[in-house]
Coordinates of C-alpha atoms and ligand atoms in Angstrom, one line a residue:
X1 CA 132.7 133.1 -10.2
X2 CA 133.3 129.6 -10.8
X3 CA 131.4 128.0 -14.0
X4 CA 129.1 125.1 -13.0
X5 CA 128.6 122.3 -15.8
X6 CA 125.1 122.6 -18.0
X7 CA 123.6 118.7 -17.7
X8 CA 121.1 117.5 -19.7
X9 CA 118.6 114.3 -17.8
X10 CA 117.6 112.0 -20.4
X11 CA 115.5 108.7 -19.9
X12 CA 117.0 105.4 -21.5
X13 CA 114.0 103.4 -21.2
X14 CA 110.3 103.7 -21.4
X15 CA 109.8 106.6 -19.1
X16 CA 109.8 106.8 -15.1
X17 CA 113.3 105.7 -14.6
X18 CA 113.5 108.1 -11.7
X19 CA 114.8 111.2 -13.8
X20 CA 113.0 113.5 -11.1
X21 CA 114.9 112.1 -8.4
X22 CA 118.6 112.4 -10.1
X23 CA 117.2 115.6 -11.1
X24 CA 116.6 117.2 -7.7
X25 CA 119.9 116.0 -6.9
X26 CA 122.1 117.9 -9.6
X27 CA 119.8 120.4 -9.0
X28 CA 121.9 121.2 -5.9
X29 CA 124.4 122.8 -8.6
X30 CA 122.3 124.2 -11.0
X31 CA 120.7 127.6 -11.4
X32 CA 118.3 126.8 -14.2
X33 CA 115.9 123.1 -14.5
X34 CA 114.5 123.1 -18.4
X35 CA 111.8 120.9 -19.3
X36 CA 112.0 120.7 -22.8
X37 CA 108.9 118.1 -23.8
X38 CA 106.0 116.4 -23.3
X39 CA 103.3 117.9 -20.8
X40 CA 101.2 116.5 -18.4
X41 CA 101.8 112.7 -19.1
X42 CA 104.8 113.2 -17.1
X43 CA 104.7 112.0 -13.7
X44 CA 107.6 112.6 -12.2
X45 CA 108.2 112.0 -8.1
X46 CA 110.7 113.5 -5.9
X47 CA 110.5 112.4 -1.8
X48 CA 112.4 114.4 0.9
X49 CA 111.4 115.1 4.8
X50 CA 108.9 112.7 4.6
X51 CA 106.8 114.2 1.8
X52 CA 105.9 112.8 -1.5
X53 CA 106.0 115.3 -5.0
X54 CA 104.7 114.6 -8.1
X55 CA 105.1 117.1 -10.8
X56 CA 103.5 116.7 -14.4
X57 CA 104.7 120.3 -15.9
X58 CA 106.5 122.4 -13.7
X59 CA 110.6 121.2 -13.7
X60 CA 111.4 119.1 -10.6
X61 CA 113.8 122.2 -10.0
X62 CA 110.9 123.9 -8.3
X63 CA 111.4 122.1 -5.0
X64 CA 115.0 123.9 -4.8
X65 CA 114.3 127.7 -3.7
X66 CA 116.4 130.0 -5.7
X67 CA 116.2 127.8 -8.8
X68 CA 114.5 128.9 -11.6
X69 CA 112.5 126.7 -13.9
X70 CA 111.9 127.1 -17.5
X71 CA 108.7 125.2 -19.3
X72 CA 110.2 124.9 -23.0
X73 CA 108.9 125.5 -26.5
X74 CA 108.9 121.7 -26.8
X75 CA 106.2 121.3 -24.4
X76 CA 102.3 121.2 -24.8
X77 CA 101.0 122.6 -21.9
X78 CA 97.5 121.8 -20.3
X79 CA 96.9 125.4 -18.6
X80 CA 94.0 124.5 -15.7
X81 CA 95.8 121.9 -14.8
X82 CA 99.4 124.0 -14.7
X83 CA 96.9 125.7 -12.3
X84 CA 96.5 123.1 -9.9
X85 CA 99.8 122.3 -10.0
X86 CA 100.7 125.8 -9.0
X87 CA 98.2 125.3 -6.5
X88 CA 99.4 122.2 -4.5
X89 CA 103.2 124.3 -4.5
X90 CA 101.4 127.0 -2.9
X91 CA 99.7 124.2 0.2
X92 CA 103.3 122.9 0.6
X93 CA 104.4 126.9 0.7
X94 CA 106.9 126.6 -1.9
X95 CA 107.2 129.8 -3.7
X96 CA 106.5 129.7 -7.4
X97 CA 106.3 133.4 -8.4
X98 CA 109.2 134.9 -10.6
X99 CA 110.8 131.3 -10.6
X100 CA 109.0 130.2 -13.6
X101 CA 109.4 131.2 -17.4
X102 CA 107.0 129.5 -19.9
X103 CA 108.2 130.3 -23.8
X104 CA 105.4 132.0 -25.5
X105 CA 106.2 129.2 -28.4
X106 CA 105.1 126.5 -26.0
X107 CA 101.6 125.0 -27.6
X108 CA 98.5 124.7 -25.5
X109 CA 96.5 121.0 -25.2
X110 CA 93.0 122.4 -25.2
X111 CA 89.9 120.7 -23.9
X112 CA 89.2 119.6 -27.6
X113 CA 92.5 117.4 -27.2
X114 CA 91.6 115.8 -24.6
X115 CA 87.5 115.0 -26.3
X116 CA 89.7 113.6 -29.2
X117 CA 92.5 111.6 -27.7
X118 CA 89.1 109.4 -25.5
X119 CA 88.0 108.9 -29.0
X120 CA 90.6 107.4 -30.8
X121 CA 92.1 105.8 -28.4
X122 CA 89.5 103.6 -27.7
X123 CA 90.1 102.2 -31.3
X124 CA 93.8 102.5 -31.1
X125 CA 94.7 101.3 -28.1
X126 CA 98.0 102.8 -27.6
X127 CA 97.2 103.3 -23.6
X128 CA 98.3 106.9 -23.5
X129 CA 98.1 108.8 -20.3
X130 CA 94.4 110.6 -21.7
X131 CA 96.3 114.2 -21.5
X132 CA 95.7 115.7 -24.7
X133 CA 99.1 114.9 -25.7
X134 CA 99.1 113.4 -29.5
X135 CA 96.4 115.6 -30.9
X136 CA 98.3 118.9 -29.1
X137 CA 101.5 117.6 -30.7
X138 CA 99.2 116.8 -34.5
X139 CA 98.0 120.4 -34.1
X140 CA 101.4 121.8 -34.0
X141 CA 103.0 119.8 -36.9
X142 CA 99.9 120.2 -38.8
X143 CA 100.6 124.2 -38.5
X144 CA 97.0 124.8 -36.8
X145 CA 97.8 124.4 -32.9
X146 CA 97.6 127.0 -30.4
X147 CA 100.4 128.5 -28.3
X148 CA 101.4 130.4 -25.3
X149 CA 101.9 133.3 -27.5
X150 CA 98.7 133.3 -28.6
X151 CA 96.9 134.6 -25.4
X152 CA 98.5 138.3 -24.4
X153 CA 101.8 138.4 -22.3
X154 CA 101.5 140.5 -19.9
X155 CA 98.1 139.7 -18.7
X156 CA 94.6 138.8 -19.9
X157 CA 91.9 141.2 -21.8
X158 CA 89.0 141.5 -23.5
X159 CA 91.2 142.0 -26.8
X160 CA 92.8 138.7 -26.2
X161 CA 89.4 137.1 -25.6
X162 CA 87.9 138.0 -28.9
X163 CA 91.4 137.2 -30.1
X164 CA 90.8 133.5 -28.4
X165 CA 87.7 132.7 -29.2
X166 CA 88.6 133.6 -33.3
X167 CA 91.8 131.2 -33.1
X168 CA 89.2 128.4 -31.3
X169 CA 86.8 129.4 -33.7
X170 CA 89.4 128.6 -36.7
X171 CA 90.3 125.2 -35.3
X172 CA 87.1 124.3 -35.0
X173 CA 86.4 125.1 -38.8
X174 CA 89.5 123.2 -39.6
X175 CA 89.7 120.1 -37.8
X176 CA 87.1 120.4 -35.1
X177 CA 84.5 119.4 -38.4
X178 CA 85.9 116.2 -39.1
X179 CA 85.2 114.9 -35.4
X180 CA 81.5 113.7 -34.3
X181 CA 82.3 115.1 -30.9
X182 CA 80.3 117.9 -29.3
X183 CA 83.0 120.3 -28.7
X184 CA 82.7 122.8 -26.2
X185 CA 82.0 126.3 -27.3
X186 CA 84.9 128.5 -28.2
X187 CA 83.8 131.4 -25.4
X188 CA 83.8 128.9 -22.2
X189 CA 87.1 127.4 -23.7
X190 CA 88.6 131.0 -24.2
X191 CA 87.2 131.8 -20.4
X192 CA 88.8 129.0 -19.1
X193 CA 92.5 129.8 -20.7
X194 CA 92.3 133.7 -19.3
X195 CA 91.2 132.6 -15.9
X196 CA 94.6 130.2 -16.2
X197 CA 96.6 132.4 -17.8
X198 CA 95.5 135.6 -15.2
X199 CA 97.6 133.7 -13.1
X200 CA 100.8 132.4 -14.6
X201 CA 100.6 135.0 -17.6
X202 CA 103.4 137.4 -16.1
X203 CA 105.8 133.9 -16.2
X204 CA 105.7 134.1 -19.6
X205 CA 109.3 135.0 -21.3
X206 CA 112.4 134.3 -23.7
X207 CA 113.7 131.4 -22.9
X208 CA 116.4 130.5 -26.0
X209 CA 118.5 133.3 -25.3
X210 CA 118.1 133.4 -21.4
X211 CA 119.2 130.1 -21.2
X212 CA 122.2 130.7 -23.8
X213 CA 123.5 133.8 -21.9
X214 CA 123.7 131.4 -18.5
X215 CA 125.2 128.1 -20.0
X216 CA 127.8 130.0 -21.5
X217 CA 128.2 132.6 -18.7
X218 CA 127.9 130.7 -15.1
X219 CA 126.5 127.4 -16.1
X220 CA 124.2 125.5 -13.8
X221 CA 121.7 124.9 -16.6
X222 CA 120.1 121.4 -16.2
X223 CA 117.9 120.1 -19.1
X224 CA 115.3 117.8 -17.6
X225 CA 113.4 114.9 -20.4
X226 CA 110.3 113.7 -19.7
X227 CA 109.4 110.1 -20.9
X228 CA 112.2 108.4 -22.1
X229 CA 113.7 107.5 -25.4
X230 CA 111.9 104.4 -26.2
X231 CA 108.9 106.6 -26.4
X232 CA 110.7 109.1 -28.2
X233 CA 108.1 109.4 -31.8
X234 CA 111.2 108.6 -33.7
X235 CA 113.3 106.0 -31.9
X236 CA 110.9 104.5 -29.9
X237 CA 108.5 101.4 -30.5
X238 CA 106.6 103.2 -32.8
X239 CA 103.5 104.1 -33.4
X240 CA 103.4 102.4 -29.3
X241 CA 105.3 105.7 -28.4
X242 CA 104.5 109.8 -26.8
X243 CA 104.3 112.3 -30.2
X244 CA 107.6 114.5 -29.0
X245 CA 110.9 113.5 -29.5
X246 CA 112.4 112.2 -25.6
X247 CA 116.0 111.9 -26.7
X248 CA 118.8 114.5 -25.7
X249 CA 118.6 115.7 -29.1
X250 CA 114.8 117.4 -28.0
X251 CA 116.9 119.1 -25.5
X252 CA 117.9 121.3 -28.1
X253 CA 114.9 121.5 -30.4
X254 CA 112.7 122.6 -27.3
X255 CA 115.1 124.7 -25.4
X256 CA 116.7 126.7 -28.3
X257 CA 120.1 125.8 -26.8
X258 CA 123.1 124.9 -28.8
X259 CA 123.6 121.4 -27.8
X260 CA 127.4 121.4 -27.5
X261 CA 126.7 123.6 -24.2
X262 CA 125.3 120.7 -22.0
X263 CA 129.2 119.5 -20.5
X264 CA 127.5 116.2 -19.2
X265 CA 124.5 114.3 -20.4
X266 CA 123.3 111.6 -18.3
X267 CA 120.9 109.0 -18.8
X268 CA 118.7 107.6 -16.5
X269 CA 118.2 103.5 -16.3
X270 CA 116.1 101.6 -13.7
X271 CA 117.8 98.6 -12.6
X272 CA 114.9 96.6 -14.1
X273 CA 112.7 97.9 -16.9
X274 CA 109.2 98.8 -16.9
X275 CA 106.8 100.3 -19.4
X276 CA 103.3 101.9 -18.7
X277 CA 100.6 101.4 -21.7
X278 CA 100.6 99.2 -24.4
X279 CA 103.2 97.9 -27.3
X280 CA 106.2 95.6 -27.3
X281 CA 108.6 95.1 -24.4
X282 CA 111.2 91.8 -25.4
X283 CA 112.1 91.6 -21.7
X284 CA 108.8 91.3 -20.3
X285 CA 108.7 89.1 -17.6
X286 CA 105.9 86.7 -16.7
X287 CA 103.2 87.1 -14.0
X288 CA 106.3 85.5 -11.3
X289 CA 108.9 87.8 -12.9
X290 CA 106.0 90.5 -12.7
X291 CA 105.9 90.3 -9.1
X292 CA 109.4 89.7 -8.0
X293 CA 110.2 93.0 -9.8
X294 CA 107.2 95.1 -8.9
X295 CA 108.6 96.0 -5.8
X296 CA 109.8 95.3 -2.5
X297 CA 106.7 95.7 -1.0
X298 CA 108.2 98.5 1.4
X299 CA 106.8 101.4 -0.9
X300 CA 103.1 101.4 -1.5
X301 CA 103.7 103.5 -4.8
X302 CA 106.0 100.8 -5.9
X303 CA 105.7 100.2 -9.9
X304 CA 102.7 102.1 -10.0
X305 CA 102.6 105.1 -12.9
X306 CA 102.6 108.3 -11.4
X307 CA 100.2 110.2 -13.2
X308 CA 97.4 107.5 -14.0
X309 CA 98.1 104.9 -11.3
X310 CA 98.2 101.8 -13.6
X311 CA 100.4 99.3 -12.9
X312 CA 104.0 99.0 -14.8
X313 CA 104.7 96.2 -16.9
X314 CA 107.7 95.0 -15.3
X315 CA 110.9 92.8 -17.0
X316 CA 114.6 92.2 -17.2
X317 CA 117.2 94.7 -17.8
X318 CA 117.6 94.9 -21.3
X319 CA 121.0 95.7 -22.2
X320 CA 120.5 96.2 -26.0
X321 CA 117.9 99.1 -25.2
X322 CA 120.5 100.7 -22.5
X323 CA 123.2 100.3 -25.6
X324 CA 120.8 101.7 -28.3
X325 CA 119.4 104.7 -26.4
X326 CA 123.0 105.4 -24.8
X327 CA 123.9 105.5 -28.4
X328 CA 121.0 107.8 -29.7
X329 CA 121.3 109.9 -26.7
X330 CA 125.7 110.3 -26.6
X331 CA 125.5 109.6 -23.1
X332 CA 128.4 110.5 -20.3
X333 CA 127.3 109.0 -17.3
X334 CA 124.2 106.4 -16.5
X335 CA 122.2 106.8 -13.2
X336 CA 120.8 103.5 -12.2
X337 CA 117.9 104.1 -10.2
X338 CA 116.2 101.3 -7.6
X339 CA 119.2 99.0 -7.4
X340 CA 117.7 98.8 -3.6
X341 CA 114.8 97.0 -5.1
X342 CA 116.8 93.7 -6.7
X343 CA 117.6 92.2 -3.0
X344 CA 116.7 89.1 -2.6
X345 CA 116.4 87.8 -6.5
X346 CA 118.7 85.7 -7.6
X347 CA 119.6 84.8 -10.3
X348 CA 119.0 88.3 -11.4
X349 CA 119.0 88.9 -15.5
X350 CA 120.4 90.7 -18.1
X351 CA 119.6 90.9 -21.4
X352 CA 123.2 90.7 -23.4
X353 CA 121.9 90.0 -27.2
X354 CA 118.7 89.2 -29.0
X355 CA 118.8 86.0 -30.8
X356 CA 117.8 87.3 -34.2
X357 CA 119.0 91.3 -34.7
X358 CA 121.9 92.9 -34.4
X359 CA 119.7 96.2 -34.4
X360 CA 117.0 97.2 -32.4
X361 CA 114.2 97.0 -34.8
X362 CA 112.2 99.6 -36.1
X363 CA 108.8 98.1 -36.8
X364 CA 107.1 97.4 -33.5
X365 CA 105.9 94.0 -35.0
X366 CA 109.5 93.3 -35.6
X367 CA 110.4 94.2 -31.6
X368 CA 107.8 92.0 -30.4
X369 CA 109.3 89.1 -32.1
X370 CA 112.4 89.7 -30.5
X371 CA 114.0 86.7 -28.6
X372 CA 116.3 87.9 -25.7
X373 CA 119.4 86.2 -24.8
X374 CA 120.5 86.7 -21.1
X375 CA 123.6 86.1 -18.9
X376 CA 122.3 85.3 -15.0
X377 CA 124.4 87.0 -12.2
X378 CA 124.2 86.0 -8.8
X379 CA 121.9 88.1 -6.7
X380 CA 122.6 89.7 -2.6
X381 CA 120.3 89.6 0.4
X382 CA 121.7 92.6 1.9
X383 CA 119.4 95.6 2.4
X384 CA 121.5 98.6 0.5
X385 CA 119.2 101.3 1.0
X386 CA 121.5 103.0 3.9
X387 CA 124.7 103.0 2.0
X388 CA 125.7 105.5 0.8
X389 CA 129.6 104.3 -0.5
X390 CA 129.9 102.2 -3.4
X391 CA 132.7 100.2 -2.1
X392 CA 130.2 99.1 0.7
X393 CA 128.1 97.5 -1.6
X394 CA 127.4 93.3 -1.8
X395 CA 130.3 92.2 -4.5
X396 CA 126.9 90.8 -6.3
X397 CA 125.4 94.3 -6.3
X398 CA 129.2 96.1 -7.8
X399 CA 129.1 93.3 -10.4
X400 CA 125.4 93.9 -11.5
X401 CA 126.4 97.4 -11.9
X402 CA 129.7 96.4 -13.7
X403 CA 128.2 94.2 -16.2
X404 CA 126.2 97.6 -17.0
X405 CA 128.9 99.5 -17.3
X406 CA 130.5 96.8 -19.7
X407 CA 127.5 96.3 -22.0
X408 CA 127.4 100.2 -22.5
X409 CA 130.5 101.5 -22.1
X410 CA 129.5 104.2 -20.3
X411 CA 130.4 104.4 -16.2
X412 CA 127.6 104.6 -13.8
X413 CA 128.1 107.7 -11.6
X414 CA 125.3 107.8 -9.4
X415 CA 123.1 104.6 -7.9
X416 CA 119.8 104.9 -6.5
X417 CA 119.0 103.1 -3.3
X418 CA 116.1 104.2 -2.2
X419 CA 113.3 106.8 -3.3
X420 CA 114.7 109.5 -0.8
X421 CA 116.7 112.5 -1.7
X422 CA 119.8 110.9 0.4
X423 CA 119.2 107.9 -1.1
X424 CA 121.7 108.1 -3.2
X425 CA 125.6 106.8 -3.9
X426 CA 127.8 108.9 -6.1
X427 CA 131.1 107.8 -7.4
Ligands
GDP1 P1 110.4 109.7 -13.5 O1 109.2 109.8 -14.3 O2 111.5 109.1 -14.4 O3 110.8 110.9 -12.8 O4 110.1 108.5 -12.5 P2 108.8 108.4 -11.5 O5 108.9 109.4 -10.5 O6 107.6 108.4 -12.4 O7 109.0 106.9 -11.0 C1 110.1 106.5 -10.3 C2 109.7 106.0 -9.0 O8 110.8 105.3 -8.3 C3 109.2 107.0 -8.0 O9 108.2 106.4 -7.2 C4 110.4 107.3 -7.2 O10 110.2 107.8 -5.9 C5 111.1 106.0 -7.1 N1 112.5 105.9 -7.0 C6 113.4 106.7 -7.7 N2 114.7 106.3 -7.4 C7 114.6 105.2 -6.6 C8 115.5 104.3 -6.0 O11 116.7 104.4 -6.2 N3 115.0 103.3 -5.2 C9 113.6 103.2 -5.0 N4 113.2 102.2 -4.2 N5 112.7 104.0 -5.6 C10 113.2 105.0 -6.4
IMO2 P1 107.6 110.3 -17.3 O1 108.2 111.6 -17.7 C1 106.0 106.5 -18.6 C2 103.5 106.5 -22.1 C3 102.0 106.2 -22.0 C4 101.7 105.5 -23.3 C5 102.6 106.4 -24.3 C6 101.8 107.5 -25.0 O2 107.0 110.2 -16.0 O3 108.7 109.2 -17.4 P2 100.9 109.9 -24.2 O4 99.9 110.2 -23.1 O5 102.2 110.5 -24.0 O6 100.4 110.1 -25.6 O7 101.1 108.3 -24.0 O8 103.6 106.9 -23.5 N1 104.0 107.6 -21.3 C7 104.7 107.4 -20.2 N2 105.2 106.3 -19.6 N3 106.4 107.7 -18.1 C8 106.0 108.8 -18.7 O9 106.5 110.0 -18.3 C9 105.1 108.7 -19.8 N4 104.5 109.6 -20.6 C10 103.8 108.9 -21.5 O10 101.8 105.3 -20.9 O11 102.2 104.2 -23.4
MG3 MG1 107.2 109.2 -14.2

């Protein structure tokens, strides 16, 4: 049997650069999809025969029969809500069952999460998603969290529930005190994660070594990021950022997989930038620039986030971010996603410097006062969304993605022209 390369999906900007959609389409030669982060704030949209997918938890892979999908150590998972998830698979009748392995190491977002994250957000103001996701991710590091492991494989029972309730009981004792917030009581709580985990509880597996024995074996092991890496909680704009780390280099810390497996790693770039929530964003465009770039119009979903419906901030693409993050992340390849939604701009821009750092910055004060420098390049009229050959792109378009290629040094292997599955041109 022929070997199939292991990929790795990484996000280069500030999260929904269209990773699900370049996902389902390497997913076409791949066995395994990984997430390896993050939980429910993901939002990640897939479109074929008509139909419309968002998926929070469960790997975009899950829209390919005979793929399995694997739900990392590296994730926090939000188990009711897996539920649903399951749930709207099950209405499209996709099967689900003995196509999913969640690692026992993977750490529950509990209710309590969620109570906490409405508190201190509204003093914070960091405009998270509201799924649980920073106090999950505090639990872990601070040694006290919950995981996967922690209700029985195999199926629920009484045992586990006194088990439960104890753990819940624990947290609450430990950090639960130093809240003014009504928890709920450790028995509903416990109720609620045995009901879940009655369902998805015989998913529950190994996943380091699985995955090792196939990357090195037949391949077809595709790693899929969630969020991108300028909300990654160490190279990001920080503390504006998710708590895991988005890079390529989480790949390995939430999978358990040897890093030097992955043969290609690609990272995924919108042809304009866009960030959900708050903190800096040098090339933010004004309420005009706003517009232009929110969308052709065609799409009603157009720059809209896909798991809290808020408006993206939209801006110019910023070529110091695609170089930093290509950096971090050791890129191969770049997919540029919605090229199709540039028509009719012109002049288009490109961030090529910033006036006063050579370095991307690390304090987010520092990154707001960051003055962009950028080179104009002539725009196209032509609609592009039914080609499907690069060389039949506008010169305009080839150039825009050139200039891309030459601020990054990385080639650009696959273009996104549209939000469809065959919307797609690979070189
Ligand atoms: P992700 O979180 O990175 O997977 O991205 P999202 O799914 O949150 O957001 C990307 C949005 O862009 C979705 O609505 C996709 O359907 C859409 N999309 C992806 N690629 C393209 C493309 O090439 N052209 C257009 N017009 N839309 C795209
Ligand atoms: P996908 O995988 C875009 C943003 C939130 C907020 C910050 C912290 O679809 O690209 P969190 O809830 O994680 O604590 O929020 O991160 N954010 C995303 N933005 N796409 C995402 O995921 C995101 N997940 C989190 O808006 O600014
Ligand atoms: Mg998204």
């Amino acid at each position: 049997m022929k070997k199939v390369p292991n990929r790795l999906v990484v996000g280069l900007f500030w999260g929904d650069e269209g990773k699900a959609k370049i996902v389902d389409l390497l997913t076409e030669n791949a066995y395994v999809v990984a997430r390896y982060q993050g939980g429910a704030n993901a939002g990640h949209s897939v479109e074929f025969a008509n139909k419309r997918f968002i998926l929070h938890q469960i790997p975009t892979g899950i829209l390919h029969p005979d793929v399995e999908c694997v739900l990392g150590a590296g994730m926090v998972l939000d188990l009711p809500q897996l539920v649903d998830e399951i749930s709207m698979l099950e209405k499209n009748g996709i099967d689900w069952r003995n196509r999913i392995r969640i690692s026992p190491r993977a750490h529950l977002v509990l209710p309590y999460h969620k109570q906490i994250e409405q508190v201190q957000e509204s003093s914070q103001g960091i405009g998270t998603t509201k799924r649980g996701i920073g106090p999950a991710y505090r639990d872990k590091a601070a040694r006290i969290g919950m995981r996967i492991g922690d209700i029985a494989v195999g199926g629920a029972t009484t045992a586990s529930k006194n088990h439960l309730i104890k753990k819940l009981d624990n947290w609450l004792k430990i950090v639960g005190k130093s809240y003014n917030i009504e928890f709920q009581s450790p028995s509903i709580v416990a109720d609620e994660l045995l009901e879940s985990f009655d369902y998805i509880g015989k998913s529950v597996g190994e996943v380091s070594s699985f995955l090792d024995e196939i990357a090195r074996t037949k391949g077809g092991i595709l790693a899929e990021g969630a969020q991108g890496t300028m909300l990654s909680v160490n190279w990001g704009t920080y503390p504006y950022v998710t708590s895991s780390e988005t890079g390529a280099g989480g790949a390995s810390e939430g999978l358990g997989i040897d890093i030097r497996l992955f043969d290609e790693i690609v990272g995924i770039a919108k042809a304009f930038c866009t960030r959900v929530g708050n903190g800096p964003f040098p090339t933010e465009g004004d309420e005009t620039v706003q517009e232009i770039l929110r969308g052709t119009g065609e799409h009603s979903f157009d720059e809209f986030g896909s798991t809290t419906g808020r408006p993206r901030r939209c801006g110019w693409f910023d070529g110091m971010v695609l170089k930093y993050s290509a950096r971090i992340d050791g890129i191969d390849s770049i997919a540029l996603t919605k090229l199709d939604v540039l028509k009719n701009i012109d002049p288009l821009k490109i961030a090529v410097k910033y006036k006063n750092n050579e370095h991307f910055p690390a304090n987010a004060d520092d990154v707001e006062k960051i003055v962009p420098v950028y080179e104009n390049l002539d725009g196209w009229d032509d609609n592009i969304s039914e080609i499907r050959e690069y060389e039949v792109l506008p010169e305009n378009a080839k150039k825009y993605i050139e200039k891309i290629e030459n601020i990054s040094n990385v080639p650009v292997k696959y273009i996104g022209v549209g939000p469809a599955r065959k919307q797609i041109i690979i070189r």
